[in-house]
PDB file of C-alpha atoms in Angstrom:
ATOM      1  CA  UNK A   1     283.286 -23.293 114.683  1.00 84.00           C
ATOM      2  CA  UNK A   2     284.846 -21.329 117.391  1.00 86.00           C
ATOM      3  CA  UNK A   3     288.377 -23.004 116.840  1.00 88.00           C
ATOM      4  CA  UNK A   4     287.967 -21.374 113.392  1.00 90.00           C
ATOM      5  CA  UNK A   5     286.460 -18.101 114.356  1.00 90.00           C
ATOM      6  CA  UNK A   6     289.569 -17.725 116.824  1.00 91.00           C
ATOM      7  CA  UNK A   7     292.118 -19.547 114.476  1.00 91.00           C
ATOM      8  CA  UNK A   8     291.404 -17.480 111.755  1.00 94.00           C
ATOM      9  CA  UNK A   9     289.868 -13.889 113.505  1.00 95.00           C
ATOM     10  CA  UNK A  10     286.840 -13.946 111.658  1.00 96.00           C
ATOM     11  CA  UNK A  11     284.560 -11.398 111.323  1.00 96.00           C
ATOM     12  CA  UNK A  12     280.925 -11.432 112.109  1.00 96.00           C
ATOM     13  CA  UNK A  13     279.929 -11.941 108.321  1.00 96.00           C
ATOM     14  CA  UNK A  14     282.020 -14.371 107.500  1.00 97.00           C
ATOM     15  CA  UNK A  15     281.741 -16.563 111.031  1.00 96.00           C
ATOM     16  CA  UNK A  16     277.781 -16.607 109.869  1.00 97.00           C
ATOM     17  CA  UNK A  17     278.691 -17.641 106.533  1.00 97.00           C
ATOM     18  CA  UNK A  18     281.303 -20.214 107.254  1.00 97.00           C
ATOM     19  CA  UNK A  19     278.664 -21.492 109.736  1.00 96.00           C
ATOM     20  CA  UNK A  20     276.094 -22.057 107.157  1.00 97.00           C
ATOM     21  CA  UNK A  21     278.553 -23.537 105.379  1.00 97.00           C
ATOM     22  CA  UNK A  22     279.576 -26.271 107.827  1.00 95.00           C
ATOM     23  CA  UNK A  23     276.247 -26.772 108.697  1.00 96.00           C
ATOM     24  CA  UNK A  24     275.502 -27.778 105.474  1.00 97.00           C
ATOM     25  CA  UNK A  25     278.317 -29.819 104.968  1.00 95.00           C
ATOM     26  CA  UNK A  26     277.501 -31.915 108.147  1.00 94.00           C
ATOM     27  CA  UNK A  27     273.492 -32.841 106.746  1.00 95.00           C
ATOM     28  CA  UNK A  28     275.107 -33.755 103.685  1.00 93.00           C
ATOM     29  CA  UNK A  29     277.744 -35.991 105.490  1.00 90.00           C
ATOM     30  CA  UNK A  30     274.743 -37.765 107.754  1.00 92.00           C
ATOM     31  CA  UNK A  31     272.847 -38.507 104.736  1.00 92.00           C
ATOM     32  CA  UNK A  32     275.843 -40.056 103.289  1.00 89.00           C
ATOM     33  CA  UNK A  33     276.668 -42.250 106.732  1.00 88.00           C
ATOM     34  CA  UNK A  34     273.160 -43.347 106.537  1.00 90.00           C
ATOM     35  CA  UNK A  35     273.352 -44.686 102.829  1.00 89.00           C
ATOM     36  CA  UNK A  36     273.535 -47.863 101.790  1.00 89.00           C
ATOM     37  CA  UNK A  37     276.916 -48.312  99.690  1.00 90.00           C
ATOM     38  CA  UNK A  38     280.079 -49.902 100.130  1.00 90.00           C
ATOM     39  CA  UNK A  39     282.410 -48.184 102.715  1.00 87.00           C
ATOM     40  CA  UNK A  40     285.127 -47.556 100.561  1.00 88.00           C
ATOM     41  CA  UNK A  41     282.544 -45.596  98.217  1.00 90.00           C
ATOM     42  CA  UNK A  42     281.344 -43.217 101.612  1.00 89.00           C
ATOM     43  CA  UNK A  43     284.689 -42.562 102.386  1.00 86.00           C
ATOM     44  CA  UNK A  44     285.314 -40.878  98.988  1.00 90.00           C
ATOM     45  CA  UNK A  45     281.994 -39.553  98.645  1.00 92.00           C
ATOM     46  CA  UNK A  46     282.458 -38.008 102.291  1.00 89.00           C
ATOM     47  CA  UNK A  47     286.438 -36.615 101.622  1.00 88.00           C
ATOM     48  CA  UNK A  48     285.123 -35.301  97.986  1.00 93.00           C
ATOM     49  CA  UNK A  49     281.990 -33.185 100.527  1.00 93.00           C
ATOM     50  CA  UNK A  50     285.305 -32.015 102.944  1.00 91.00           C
ATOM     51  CA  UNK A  51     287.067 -31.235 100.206  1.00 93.00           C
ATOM     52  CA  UNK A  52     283.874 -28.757  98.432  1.00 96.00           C
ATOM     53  CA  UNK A  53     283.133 -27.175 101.740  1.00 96.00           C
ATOM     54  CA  UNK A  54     286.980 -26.063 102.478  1.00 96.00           C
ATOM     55  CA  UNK A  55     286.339 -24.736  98.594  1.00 96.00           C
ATOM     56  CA  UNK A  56     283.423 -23.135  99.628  1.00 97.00           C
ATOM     57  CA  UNK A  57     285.184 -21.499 102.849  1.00 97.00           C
ATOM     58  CA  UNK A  58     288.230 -20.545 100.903  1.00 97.00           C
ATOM     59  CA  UNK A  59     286.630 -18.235  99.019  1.00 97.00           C
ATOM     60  CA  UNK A  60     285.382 -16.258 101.980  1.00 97.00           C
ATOM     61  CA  UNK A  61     288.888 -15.825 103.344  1.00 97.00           C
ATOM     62  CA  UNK A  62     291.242 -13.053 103.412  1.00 96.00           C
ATOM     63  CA  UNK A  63     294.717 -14.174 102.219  1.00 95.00           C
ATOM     64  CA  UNK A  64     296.577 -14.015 105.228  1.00 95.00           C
ATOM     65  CA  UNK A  65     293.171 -16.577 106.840  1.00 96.00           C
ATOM     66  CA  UNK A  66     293.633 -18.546 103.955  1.00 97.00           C
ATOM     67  CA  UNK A  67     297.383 -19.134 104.746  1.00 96.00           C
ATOM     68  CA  UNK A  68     296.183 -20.128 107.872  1.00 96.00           C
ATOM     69  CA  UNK A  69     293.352 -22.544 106.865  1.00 95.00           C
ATOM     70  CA  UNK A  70     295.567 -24.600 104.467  1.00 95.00           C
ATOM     71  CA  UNK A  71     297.816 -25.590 107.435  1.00 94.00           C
ATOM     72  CA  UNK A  72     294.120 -26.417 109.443  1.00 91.00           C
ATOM     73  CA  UNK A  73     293.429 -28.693 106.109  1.00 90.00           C
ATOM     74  CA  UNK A  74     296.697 -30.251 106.778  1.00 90.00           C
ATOM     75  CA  UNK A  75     296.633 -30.517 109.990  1.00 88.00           C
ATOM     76  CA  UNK A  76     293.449 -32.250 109.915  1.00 83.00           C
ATOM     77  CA  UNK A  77     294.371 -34.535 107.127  1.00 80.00           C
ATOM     78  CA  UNK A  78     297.626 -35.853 108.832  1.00 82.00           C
ATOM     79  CA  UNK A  79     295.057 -36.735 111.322  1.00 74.00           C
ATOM     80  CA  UNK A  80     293.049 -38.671 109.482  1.00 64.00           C
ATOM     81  CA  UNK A  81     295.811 -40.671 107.285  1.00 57.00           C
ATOM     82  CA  UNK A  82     296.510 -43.456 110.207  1.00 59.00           C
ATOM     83  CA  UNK A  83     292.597 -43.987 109.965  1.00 55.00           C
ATOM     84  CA  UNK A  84     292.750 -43.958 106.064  1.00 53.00           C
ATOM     85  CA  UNK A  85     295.665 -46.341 106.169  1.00 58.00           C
ATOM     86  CA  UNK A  86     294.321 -48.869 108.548  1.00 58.00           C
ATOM     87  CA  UNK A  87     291.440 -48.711 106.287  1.00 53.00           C
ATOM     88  CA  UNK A  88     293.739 -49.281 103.254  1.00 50.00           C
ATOM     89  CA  UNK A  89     291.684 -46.398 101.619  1.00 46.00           C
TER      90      UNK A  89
END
């Protein structure tokens, strides 16, 4: 969270908001680790929860933070794709 707050200069509303957010978004990922399902199926079911919750945070950007946050996204997904790939996912 502070990454983001200083990444994107959020203000006070919208740091408690995006906060909520994420916090959110992590239970929902936990309960998803914990079920009982083929990998493969968690790993969508967990990108498809990443991909609602930057949704959810877009819309409480300004346009020049949202700018910002789509290069974050992409930043973190170029990240992730040697993980996804040696998963063959």
């Amino acid at each position: 969270m502070e990454n983001l707050k200083k990444e994107l200069t959020l203000d006070e509303l919208q740091e408690i908001a995006i906060s909520n957010i994420m916090t959110e978004s992590v239970k929902k990922s936990e309960v998803l680790r914990k079920k009982e399902m083929p990998q493969e199926d968690k790993m969508k079911e967990m990108q498809a929860e990443a991909d609602a919750t930057d949704i959810k945070i877009m819309y409480l950007l300004y346009k020049n933070q949202k700018v910002k946050y789509t290069e974050l996204i992409k930043e973190r997904k170029k990240g992730l794709k040697p993980f996804l790939e040696n998963k063959n996912l």
